[in-house]
Short mmCIF file of C-alpha atoms and ligand atoms in Angstrom, two decimals:
data_model
loop_
_atom_site.label_atom_id
_atom_site.label_comp_id
_atom_site.label_asym_id
_atom_site.label_seq_id
_atom_site.Cartn_x
_atom_site.Cartn_y
_atom_site.Cartn_z
CA MET A 1 -22.34 -28.60 5.63
CA THR A 2 -25.02 -26.21 4.48
CA THR A 3 -24.65 -24.21 1.16
CA LEU A 4 -26.91 -21.54 0.19
CA VAL A 5 -27.12 -20.40 -3.47
CA VAL A 6 -28.26 -16.84 -3.96
CA GLY A 7 -28.98 -14.86 -7.12
CA SER A 8 -27.04 -11.53 -7.20
CA GLN A 9 -28.69 -9.58 -9.77
CA TRP A 10 -32.37 -9.36 -11.20
CA GLY A 11 -32.64 -13.22 -11.45
CA ASP A 12 -31.54 -15.81 -14.27
CA GLU A 13 -27.99 -15.50 -13.15
CA GLY A 14 -27.65 -19.28 -13.77
CA LYS A 15 -28.73 -20.53 -10.37
CA GLY A 16 -30.22 -23.83 -11.83
CA LYS A 17 -26.98 -24.58 -13.48
CA ILE A 18 -24.84 -24.15 -10.29
CA VAL A 19 -27.38 -25.94 -7.96
CA ASP A 20 -27.54 -29.04 -10.28
CA TYR A 21 -23.70 -28.92 -10.18
CA LEU A 22 -23.38 -28.68 -6.53
CA SER A 23 -26.14 -31.16 -5.91
CA SER A 24 -23.72 -34.18 -6.78
CA LYS A 25 -22.20 -33.74 -3.39
CA SER A 26 -25.47 -33.01 -1.30
CA ASP A 27 -27.83 -35.06 0.75
CA PHE A 28 -30.55 -32.52 0.71
CA VAL A 29 -31.67 -29.87 -1.68
CA VAL A 30 -34.21 -27.31 -0.49
CA ARG A 31 -36.38 -24.63 -2.25
CA PHE A 32 -37.35 -22.22 0.54
CA HIS A 33 -39.15 -18.91 -0.98
CA GLY A 34 -40.92 -17.86 -4.26
CA GLY A 35 -43.05 -19.82 -6.50
CA ASN A 36 -43.18 -20.72 -10.13
CA ASN A 37 -42.34 -17.20 -11.06
CA ALA A 38 -38.83 -18.91 -10.91
CA GLY A 39 -37.41 -20.63 -13.97
CA HIS A 40 -34.18 -22.45 -13.48
CA THR A 41 -32.65 -24.23 -16.24
CA VAL A 42 -30.87 -27.44 -15.93
CA ILE A 43 -29.04 -29.07 -18.72
CA ASN A 44 -27.53 -32.56 -17.95
CA GLN A 45 -27.44 -35.99 -19.08
CA TYR A 46 -31.29 -36.35 -18.75
CA GLY A 47 -31.79 -33.44 -21.07
CA LYS A 48 -32.88 -29.86 -20.70
CA PHE A 49 -35.31 -28.89 -18.07
CA PRO A 50 -36.87 -25.48 -17.14
CA MET A 51 -37.82 -26.05 -13.39
CA HIS A 52 -40.27 -23.81 -11.74
CA LEU A 53 -40.86 -25.49 -8.24
CA ILE A 54 -38.90 -28.78 -7.79
CA PRO A 55 -35.53 -28.14 -6.39
CA CYS A 56 -32.88 -28.30 -9.33
CA GLY A 57 -30.88 -30.81 -7.34
CA ILE A 58 -33.40 -33.76 -7.97
CA PHE A 59 -31.28 -35.12 -10.85
CA ASN A 60 -28.84 -36.52 -8.21
CA PRO A 61 -30.55 -39.83 -7.49
CA LYS A 62 -29.44 -39.99 -4.03
CA ILE A 63 -30.78 -36.51 -2.92
CA LYS A 64 -33.79 -35.84 -1.00
CA ALA A 65 -35.60 -32.80 -2.40
CA ILE A 66 -37.63 -30.58 -0.12
CA ILE A 67 -40.08 -27.86 -0.99
CA ALA A 68 -40.03 -26.06 2.23
CA ASN A 69 -42.78 -23.88 3.77
CA GLY A 70 -41.66 -20.61 2.43
CA VAL A 71 -42.59 -21.66 -1.25
CA ILE A 72 -45.90 -21.02 -2.76
CA LEU A 73 -47.23 -23.50 -4.99
CA ASP A 74 -49.50 -23.52 -8.09
CA LEU A 75 -50.51 -27.12 -7.95
CA ASP A 76 -51.38 -27.17 -11.59
CA VAL A 77 -47.54 -26.27 -12.40
CA LEU A 78 -46.39 -28.72 -9.61
CA VAL A 79 -48.33 -31.51 -10.91
CA SER A 80 -47.13 -30.96 -14.48
CA GLU A 81 -43.62 -30.57 -13.48
CA ILE A 82 -43.72 -33.87 -11.74
CA GLU A 83 -45.16 -35.74 -14.53
CA ASN A 84 -42.52 -34.25 -16.95
CA LEU A 85 -39.81 -35.43 -14.86
CA GLU A 86 -41.16 -38.65 -14.32
CA LYS A 87 -41.44 -39.13 -18.02
CA ALA A 88 -37.72 -38.25 -18.36
CA GLY A 89 -36.99 -41.15 -16.03
CA ILE A 90 -36.58 -39.34 -12.61
CA ASN A 91 -37.99 -41.31 -9.78
CA PHE A 92 -39.53 -39.39 -6.90
CA LYS A 93 -40.14 -42.26 -4.49
CA ASN A 94 -39.22 -41.08 -1.02
CA ARG A 95 -37.14 -38.31 -2.65
CA LEU A 96 -39.58 -35.50 -2.83
CA TYR A 97 -40.99 -33.79 0.31
CA ILE A 98 -43.45 -30.98 0.25
CA SER A 99 -44.25 -28.90 3.36
CA PRO A 100 -47.86 -28.88 4.37
CA ARG A 101 -47.37 -25.12 5.55
CA CYS A 102 -46.96 -24.11 1.87
CA HIS A 103 -49.44 -21.70 0.81
CA LEU A 104 -51.32 -22.25 -2.45
CA ILE A 105 -51.53 -20.09 -5.35
CA MET A 106 -55.23 -20.06 -6.22
CA PRO A 107 -56.97 -19.27 -9.43
CA TYR A 108 -58.07 -15.88 -8.16
CA HIS A 109 -54.55 -14.96 -7.14
CA LYS A 110 -53.41 -15.33 -11.07
CA ILE A 111 -56.35 -13.07 -11.97
CA LEU A 112 -55.82 -10.42 -9.25
CA ASP A 113 -52.10 -10.30 -10.44
CA LYS A 114 -53.21 -9.40 -13.97
CA LEU A 115 -56.02 -7.01 -12.76
CA TYR A 116 -53.65 -5.17 -10.59
CA GLU A 117 -51.05 -4.87 -13.31
CA GLU A 118 -53.67 -3.51 -15.76
CA ALA A 119 -54.90 -1.00 -13.15
CA LYS A 120 -51.38 0.36 -12.71
CA GLY A 121 -50.97 0.86 -16.47
CA LYS A 122 -47.67 2.45 -17.19
CA ALA A 123 -46.51 2.00 -13.60
CA LYS A 124 -46.77 -1.66 -13.60
CA THR A 125 -44.08 -3.95 -12.38
CA GLY A 126 -43.99 -6.36 -15.11
CA THR A 127 -44.76 -9.43 -13.15
CA THR A 128 -44.59 -13.00 -14.38
CA GLY A 129 -48.42 -13.12 -13.95
CA ARG A 130 -48.11 -16.23 -11.97
CA GLY A 131 -50.15 -14.81 -9.02
CA ILE A 132 -47.16 -14.37 -6.75
CA GLY A 133 -47.82 -10.98 -5.13
CA PRO A 134 -51.38 -11.50 -4.45
CA THR A 135 -50.74 -14.92 -2.80
CA TYR A 136 -48.00 -13.43 -0.52
CA SER A 137 -50.14 -10.80 0.34
CA ASP A 138 -52.92 -13.17 1.51
CA LYS A 139 -50.39 -15.12 3.37
CA VAL A 140 -49.32 -12.04 5.40
CA SER A 141 -53.04 -10.83 5.92
CA TYR A 142 -54.16 -14.18 7.19
CA ASN A 143 -56.17 -14.86 4.15
CA GLY A 144 -54.05 -17.66 2.62
CA ILE A 145 -54.91 -21.34 2.13
CA ARG A 146 -52.38 -23.89 2.70
CA ILE A 147 -51.58 -27.54 1.63
CA ILE A 148 -52.55 -28.50 5.17
CA ASP A 149 -56.06 -27.09 4.58
CA LEU A 150 -56.53 -28.95 1.18
CA LEU A 151 -55.76 -32.23 3.24
CA ASP A 152 -58.97 -31.65 5.14
CA SER A 153 -61.57 -31.25 2.26
CA LYS A 154 -64.27 -29.67 4.35
CA LEU A 155 -62.08 -27.12 5.76
CA PHE A 156 -60.70 -26.36 2.25
CA ARG A 157 -64.01 -25.70 0.85
CA GLU A 158 -65.06 -23.51 3.76
CA LYS A 159 -61.83 -21.42 3.34
CA LEU A 160 -62.36 -21.38 -0.49
CA LYS A 161 -65.87 -20.14 -0.09
CA ILE A 162 -64.90 -17.30 2.20
CA GLN A 163 -61.94 -16.16 -0.01
CA LEU A 164 -64.26 -16.27 -3.04
CA SER A 165 -66.66 -14.11 -1.31
CA ILE A 166 -64.06 -11.40 -0.96
CA LYS A 167 -62.07 -12.21 -4.22
CA ASN A 168 -65.13 -12.29 -6.64
CA ARG A 169 -66.22 -8.90 -5.49
CA ILE A 170 -62.92 -7.46 -6.54
CA ILE A 171 -62.67 -9.52 -9.59
CA SER A 172 -66.13 -8.49 -10.79
CA ALA A 173 -65.64 -4.86 -9.95
CA LEU A 174 -62.46 -4.82 -12.08
CA GLY A 175 -64.32 -6.37 -14.80
CA GLU A 176 -63.47 -9.92 -14.86
CA LYS A 177 -65.92 -13.04 -14.67
CA ALA A 178 -66.51 -14.22 -11.15
CA LEU A 179 -65.04 -17.79 -10.26
CA ASN A 180 -67.07 -20.88 -9.42
CA GLU A 181 -66.44 -22.54 -6.09
CA LYS A 182 -67.47 -26.01 -7.16
CA GLU A 183 -65.27 -25.91 -10.22
CA ILE A 184 -62.19 -24.90 -8.24
CA PHE A 185 -62.88 -27.38 -5.26
CA GLU A 186 -63.20 -30.36 -7.79
CA LYS A 187 -60.06 -29.36 -9.55
CA PHE A 188 -58.06 -29.12 -6.26
CA LEU A 189 -59.19 -32.61 -5.31
CA VAL A 190 -57.69 -34.12 -8.46
CA TYR A 191 -54.34 -32.18 -7.51
CA LYS A 192 -54.46 -33.49 -4.01
CA LYS A 193 -54.58 -36.84 -5.11
CA LYS A 194 -51.58 -36.50 -7.28
CA ILE A 195 -49.28 -34.77 -4.72
CA HIS A 196 -50.54 -36.57 -1.51
CA PRO A 197 -47.68 -39.03 -1.46
CA PHE A 198 -45.04 -36.21 -1.26
CA ILE A 199 -46.72 -34.07 1.53
CA LYS A 200 -44.81 -34.52 4.78
CA GLU A 201 -43.52 -32.05 7.34
CA PRO A 202 -39.98 -31.69 6.60
CA TYR A 203 -38.64 -30.05 9.62
CA PRO A 204 -37.61 -33.10 11.26
CA LEU A 205 -35.58 -34.21 8.24
CA ILE A 206 -33.89 -30.71 8.31
CA GLU A 207 -33.35 -30.75 12.15
CA ASN A 208 -31.70 -34.37 11.76
CA ALA A 209 -29.71 -33.36 8.72
CA LEU A 210 -28.19 -30.32 10.63
CA LYS A 211 -27.52 -32.63 13.79
CA GLY A 212 -26.24 -35.54 11.64
CA LYS A 213 -23.60 -33.37 9.71
CA LYS A 214 -25.53 -33.98 6.37
CA THR A 215 -24.89 -31.83 3.37
CA ILE A 216 -27.84 -29.44 2.64
CA LEU A 217 -28.06 -27.34 -0.50
CA LEU A 218 -30.34 -24.35 -0.41
CA GLU A 219 -31.75 -23.31 -3.80
CA GLY A 220 -32.47 -19.41 -3.63
CA ALA A 221 -34.79 -18.10 -6.31
CA HIS A 222 -34.91 -14.73 -8.18
CA GLY A 223 -32.16 -12.09 -7.35
CA VAL A 224 -31.10 -9.80 -4.57
CA PHE A 225 -32.42 -6.86 -6.37
CA LEU A 226 -35.91 -8.32 -6.68
CA ASP A 227 -36.03 -8.75 -2.95
CA ASN A 228 -39.12 -7.41 -1.16
CA ASP A 229 -37.16 -5.11 1.26
CA TRP A 230 -33.87 -4.40 -0.40
CA GLY A 231 -34.61 -4.64 -4.15
CA THR A 232 -35.75 -1.79 -6.41
CA TYR A 233 -39.32 -1.69 -4.85
CA PRO A 234 -42.03 -1.63 -6.29
CA PHE A 235 -40.15 -3.33 -9.18
CA VAL A 236 -39.44 -6.44 -7.00
CA THR A 237 -40.95 -9.79 -6.26
CA ALA A 238 -42.94 -10.56 -3.07
CA SER A 239 -40.54 -12.83 -1.10
CA THR A 240 -37.31 -12.50 0.90
CA VAL A 241 -34.53 -13.37 -1.53
CA LEU A 242 -31.83 -12.50 0.99
CA THR A 243 -29.83 -15.11 3.13
CA GLY A 244 -32.03 -14.47 6.33
CA GLY A 245 -34.92 -15.94 4.30
CA VAL A 246 -33.77 -19.54 5.15
CA THR A 247 -34.87 -19.33 8.88
CA ALA A 248 -38.51 -18.37 8.02
CA GLY A 249 -38.61 -20.29 4.65
CA ALA A 250 -37.20 -23.68 5.73
CA GLY A 251 -36.44 -23.63 9.55
CA ILE A 252 -32.67 -23.45 9.02
CA PRO A 253 -30.97 -21.14 11.76
CA SER A 254 -28.75 -18.64 9.80
CA LYS A 255 -25.89 -19.36 11.90
CA GLN A 256 -25.95 -22.91 10.45
CA VAL A 257 -25.40 -21.77 6.90
CA ASP A 258 -21.66 -22.23 6.32
CA SER A 259 -21.33 -21.30 2.77
CA ILE A 260 -23.13 -18.67 0.81
CA VAL A 261 -22.49 -18.62 -2.85
CA GLY A 262 -23.71 -15.51 -4.89
CA VAL A 263 -24.37 -16.43 -8.51
CA VAL A 264 -23.42 -13.55 -10.70
CA LYS A 265 -23.93 -13.26 -14.41
CA ALA A 266 -20.75 -11.96 -16.01
CA TYR A 267 -22.80 -9.20 -17.44
CA THR A 268 -26.28 -7.95 -16.20
CA THR A 269 -29.81 -8.80 -17.21
CA ARG A 270 -33.44 -7.90 -16.06
CA VAL A 271 -36.86 -9.01 -17.12
CA GLY A 272 -39.89 -6.80 -16.35
CA ALA A 273 -39.86 -2.98 -15.43
CA GLY A 274 -37.60 -1.15 -13.09
CA PRO A 275 -34.32 0.82 -13.11
CA PHE A 276 -31.29 -0.66 -14.60
CA PRO A 277 -28.26 1.62 -14.48
CA THR A 278 -25.98 -0.20 -17.00
CA GLU A 279 -28.68 -1.23 -19.48
CA LEU A 280 -27.62 -1.09 -23.09
CA PHE A 281 -29.72 0.03 -25.87
CA ASP A 282 -27.24 -0.44 -28.79
CA GLY A 283 -25.58 -3.21 -30.75
CA ASP A 284 -23.75 -4.45 -27.62
CA GLY A 285 -26.91 -5.09 -25.66
CA GLU A 286 -28.37 -6.98 -28.67
CA LYS A 287 -25.41 -8.99 -29.01
CA LEU A 288 -25.62 -10.01 -25.39
CA ARG A 289 -29.20 -10.94 -25.82
CA ARG A 290 -28.59 -12.94 -28.91
CA THR A 291 -25.28 -14.78 -27.88
CA GLY A 292 -26.69 -15.40 -24.31
CA PHE A 293 -30.15 -16.31 -25.47
CA GLU A 294 -31.59 -13.85 -22.87
CA PHE A 295 -35.18 -14.84 -23.00
CA GLY A 296 -37.22 -15.62 -19.85
CA THR A 297 -37.43 -19.05 -18.79
CA THR A 298 -40.79 -18.65 -17.33
CA THR A 299 -42.47 -16.09 -19.70
CA GLY A 300 -40.33 -16.15 -22.75
CA ARG A 301 -40.04 -12.34 -22.67
CA PRO A 302 -36.84 -10.93 -23.94
CA ARG A 303 -34.49 -10.03 -21.06
CA ARG A 304 -33.04 -6.52 -20.92
CA CYS A 305 -29.15 -6.64 -21.08
CA GLY A 306 -26.36 -4.48 -19.89
CA TRP A 307 -22.55 -4.43 -18.57
CA PHE A 308 -21.53 -5.87 -15.27
CA ASP A 309 -22.36 -3.62 -12.39
CA ALA A 310 -19.88 -4.09 -9.55
CA GLU A 311 -21.84 -1.46 -7.17
CA LEU A 312 -24.86 -3.93 -7.04
CA ILE A 313 -22.68 -7.05 -6.63
CA ARG A 314 -20.57 -5.39 -3.72
CA PHE A 315 -23.91 -4.53 -2.00
CA ALA A 316 -25.30 -8.00 -2.62
CA SER A 317 -22.23 -9.73 -1.32
CA ARG A 318 -22.14 -7.56 1.94
CA ILE A 319 -25.78 -7.93 2.81
CA ASN A 320 -25.90 -11.52 2.27
CA GLY A 321 -22.42 -12.25 3.65
CA TYR A 322 -21.34 -14.29 0.62
CA THR A 323 -18.48 -16.55 1.17
CA GLY A 324 -17.66 -16.88 -2.53
CA ILE A 325 -19.32 -16.11 -5.96
CA ALA A 326 -19.92 -18.13 -9.04
CA ILE A 327 -19.65 -16.18 -12.30
CA THR A 328 -21.68 -17.56 -15.10
CA LYS A 329 -22.12 -17.13 -18.75
CA LEU A 330 -18.41 -15.84 -19.23
CA ASP A 331 -18.43 -17.54 -22.70
CA VAL A 332 -21.24 -15.11 -23.69
CA LEU A 333 -18.45 -12.19 -23.70
CA ASP A 334 -16.48 -14.38 -26.29
CA GLY A 335 -15.94 -12.14 -29.34
CA PHE A 336 -16.24 -8.56 -27.61
CA LYS A 337 -13.26 -6.35 -28.39
CA THR A 338 -13.88 -4.38 -25.13
CA ILE A 339 -15.80 -5.15 -22.14
CA LYS A 340 -17.11 -2.57 -19.59
CA ILE A 341 -17.51 -2.83 -15.83
CA CYS A 342 -19.42 -0.29 -13.86
CA THR A 343 -17.48 0.50 -10.84
CA SER A 344 -19.63 3.11 -9.11
CA TYR A 345 -22.54 5.48 -9.59
CA THR A 346 -22.70 9.21 -9.61
CA ASN A 347 -25.58 11.53 -9.41
CA SER A 348 -25.32 15.25 -10.33
CA GLY A 349 -21.44 14.75 -10.26
CA LYS A 350 -21.37 13.34 -6.62
CA LYS A 351 -20.57 9.54 -5.99
CA VAL A 352 -23.51 7.71 -4.79
CA ARG A 353 -24.14 4.12 -3.55
CA TYR A 354 -27.00 1.62 -4.38
CA PHE A 355 -29.00 2.10 -1.13
CA ASP A 356 -28.97 6.04 -0.96
CA GLY A 357 -32.31 6.11 -2.70
CA ASP A 358 -35.33 4.31 -4.15
CA ALA A 359 -36.26 3.14 -7.72
CA LYS A 360 -36.59 6.54 -9.31
CA PHE A 361 -33.26 7.62 -7.55
CA LEU A 362 -31.61 4.52 -9.19
CA SER A 363 -33.05 5.37 -12.54
CA ASN A 364 -31.12 8.58 -12.57
CA VAL A 365 -27.79 7.49 -11.43
CA LYS A 366 -24.69 7.64 -13.98
CA PRO A 367 -22.64 4.50 -14.20
CA VAL A 368 -18.90 5.12 -14.05
CA TYR A 369 -17.10 2.51 -16.30
CA LYS A 370 -13.78 1.04 -16.50
CA THR A 371 -13.10 -0.46 -19.88
CA LEU A 372 -11.07 -3.80 -20.25
CA LYS A 373 -9.80 -5.56 -23.22
CA GLY A 374 -11.76 -8.55 -24.53
CA TRP A 375 -10.21 -11.91 -25.44
CA SER A 376 -10.05 -13.30 -28.93
CA LYS A 377 -9.65 -17.34 -28.00
CA PRO A 378 -13.20 -18.47 -26.91
CA VAL A 379 -13.58 -19.40 -23.33
CA LYS A 380 -16.62 -21.68 -24.12
CA GLY A 381 -16.44 -24.98 -22.38
CA ILE A 382 -13.12 -24.18 -20.59
CA LYS A 383 -12.86 -26.31 -17.54
CA LYS A 384 -9.23 -25.16 -16.25
CA TYR A 385 -8.66 -21.78 -14.82
CA SER A 386 -5.21 -22.05 -16.45
CA ASP A 387 -6.65 -22.52 -19.96
CA LEU A 388 -8.44 -19.17 -19.93
CA PRO A 389 -6.98 -16.27 -22.07
CA LYS A 390 -5.05 -13.80 -20.09
CA GLU A 391 -7.58 -11.17 -20.89
CA ALA A 392 -10.33 -13.26 -19.47
CA LYS A 393 -8.31 -13.91 -16.16
CA ASN A 394 -7.96 -10.10 -16.14
CA TYR A 395 -11.72 -9.64 -16.21
CA LEU A 396 -12.31 -12.07 -13.52
CA LYS A 397 -9.45 -10.41 -11.33
CA GLU A 398 -11.14 -7.03 -11.99
CA ILE A 399 -14.54 -8.26 -10.74
CA GLU A 400 -12.88 -9.91 -7.75
CA LYS A 401 -11.32 -6.72 -6.73
CA GLN A 402 -14.26 -4.59 -7.39
CA VAL A 403 -16.77 -6.60 -5.36
CA LYS A 404 -14.22 -7.69 -2.74
CA THR A 405 -15.35 -11.40 -2.95
CA LYS A 406 -13.65 -14.50 -3.82
CA ILE A 407 -14.53 -16.21 -7.07
CA GLN A 408 -15.28 -19.84 -6.38
CA PHE A 409 -16.74 -20.95 -9.73
CA VAL A 410 -16.68 -19.71 -13.30
CA SER A 411 -19.33 -21.25 -15.63
CA THR A 412 -18.26 -21.39 -19.22
CA GLY A 413 -21.26 -22.94 -20.88
CA SER A 414 -24.87 -24.09 -19.99
CA ASP A 415 -23.91 -27.82 -19.71
CA ARG A 416 -23.23 -29.04 -16.10
CA ASN A 417 -19.76 -29.87 -16.98
CA GLU A 418 -18.86 -26.55 -18.43
CA ILE A 419 -17.30 -25.06 -15.23
CA ILE A 420 -14.21 -24.03 -13.51
CA LYS A 421 -13.62 -24.72 -9.89
CA ALA A 422 -11.36 -21.79 -9.14
P1 GDP B 501 -31.67 -19.13 -13.12
O1 GDP B 501 -33.18 -18.65 -13.01
O2 GDP B 501 -30.77 -18.34 -12.26
O3 GDP B 501 -31.51 -20.51 -12.91
O4 GDP B 501 -31.31 -18.88 -14.67
P2 GDP B 501 -31.99 -19.21 -15.93
O5 GDP B 501 -31.99 -20.76 -16.03
O6 GDP B 501 -33.45 -18.63 -15.86
O7 GDP B 501 -31.33 -18.43 -17.03
C1 GDP B 501 -29.91 -18.81 -17.24
C2 GDP B 501 -29.87 -19.23 -18.78
O8 GDP B 501 -28.36 -19.42 -18.95
C3 GDP B 501 -30.22 -20.76 -19.00
O9 GDP B 501 -30.76 -20.75 -20.16
C4 GDP B 501 -29.05 -21.56 -18.77
O10 GDP B 501 -29.12 -22.85 -19.31
C5 GDP B 501 -27.89 -20.59 -19.26
N1 GDP B 501 -26.56 -20.67 -18.65
C6 GDP B 501 -26.19 -21.05 -17.46
N2 GDP B 501 -24.88 -20.90 -17.13
C7 GDP B 501 -24.45 -20.75 -18.45
C8 GDP B 501 -23.02 -20.33 -19.04
O11 GDP B 501 -22.09 -20.34 -18.25
N3 GDP B 501 -22.97 -19.99 -20.25
C9 GDP B 501 -23.98 -19.95 -21.13
N4 GDP B 501 -23.94 -19.77 -22.38
N5 GDP B 501 -25.30 -20.30 -20.65
C10 GDP B 501 -25.36 -20.57 -19.35
P1 IMO B 502 -35.57 -16.85 -11.31
O1 IMO B 502 -35.48 -17.67 -10.13
C1 IMO B 502 -36.14 -13.03 -13.29
C2 IMO B 502 -39.51 -10.48 -11.70
C3 IMO B 502 -40.56 -10.34 -12.93
C4 IMO B 502 -41.01 -8.92 -12.43
C5 IMO B 502 -40.78 -8.95 -10.92
C6 IMO B 502 -42.14 -9.27 -10.02
O2 IMO B 502 -35.59 -17.66 -12.43
O3 IMO B 502 -34.09 -16.03 -11.24
P2 IMO B 502 -43.58 -11.53 -9.78
O4 IMO B 502 -43.99 -12.39 -10.82
O5 IMO B 502 -42.49 -12.46 -9.02
O6 IMO B 502 -44.52 -10.95 -8.95
O7 IMO B 502 -42.72 -10.52 -10.80
O8 IMO B 502 -40.00 -10.02 -10.46
N1 IMO B 502 -38.96 -11.85 -11.47
C7 IMO B 502 -38.09 -12.56 -12.12
N2 IMO B 502 -37.22 -12.23 -12.90
N3 IMO B 502 -36.15 -14.27 -12.80
C8 IMO B 502 -36.91 -14.68 -11.75
O9 IMO B 502 -36.68 -15.93 -11.19
C9 IMO B 502 -38.00 -13.87 -11.44
N4 IMO B 502 -38.90 -14.00 -10.57
C10 IMO B 502 -39.53 -12.79 -10.53
O10 IMO B 502 -39.83 -10.28 -14.14
O11 IMO B 502 -40.12 -7.92 -12.90
MG1 MG B 503 -34.61 -18.01 -14.30
#
């Protein structure tokens, strides 16, 4: 059984919580794209962890965690994450595998990310500043440096030299200080020592797991509308967020993914720039941000908040082939007298769809809302569907009807146990 968890909006839907919950029944947990622009929060008996690179399922002591080839790695962040988890009592021995094919986020990628954003001025994407775009662009233009290169110090230094000869010219031209080859080289030798025990080609493990009917949990990062092709370009991230990314990113044939769970926040949020049709600029938006503690796990930036957008989720479900969805943060809607759902969009009075245009087009659509009654009894911490107030059940039923996909889980709090299996 292979289950894929996909973020369905603009990230931060609560994927970490759902992956941690599902990991208790999994043999393998796999990250297959993105880098430490991801920030997945896990809250369980070990504490609270903002996870950036290590798969969230690692807390299941029996699981094997794989950072597959599609992930790009900032070794500084990876090493600190390993050390923090070790301090919290998590044992990695024979449980963490890092693909030698993973590309490295180099110091110049982070500087270039910042410089490109600055150069774009008001048109900037609002990236996390983690060097994601520049690293993936080097990957596809054959300028990347991989973990496998780092294993061969001589080759690594040669590649570093060539890249610095290009990157330092751009960096200097854009007004920043050129980087020193020796300093970077020596730093990376230290990282190599720390991660060396975990580097191993994971393909045979995955191949055997698929043959041996083991349970694999794939942890998607970001969200569908940040997908490089189908998101709100150029306000997107650099990787493929959609279901199809599992073959390139982890060597898993898409037809062997049995279950695809879209994680959907009970309202909508977005960090960074870009269109957001249901964004709220009033007290309701402020209330969602405050109650939902909507501040970025990676950058701490306040998240933009708005009502649930069924047009987006309908599209996300279709394009990914969701077998079910997990609704998160339903408890954040506790105390709202009325709650709105965007059922469709119009533009100049005509009904339009998400995919009809680009980011500029989307910033001009008008959401059509349906207003539902809120609930007075809190849903926070409820674990049984039958215990939900009737208005909360109606809200969930309306979502199911609008997005034409079955709700499989409802999360009613940030803790692992605050969940309803519908
Ligand atoms: P991810 O990137 O999709 O893993 O999501 P983040 O961890 O960045 O953001 C989700 C935030 O919501 C985290 O702070 C979680 O602890 C929290 N969270 C997850 N599920 C729930 C829930 O059902 N209710 C509440 N109140 N918080 C939740
Ligand atoms: P998780 O996995 C929220 C957004 C950034 C920015 C755009 C491009 O925690 O859901 P990048 O640094 O990737 O080049 O930034 O994408 N972004 C996210 N927003 N959650 C994430 O990950 C994100 N990953 C990228 O805010 O708008
Ligand atoms: Mg996040």
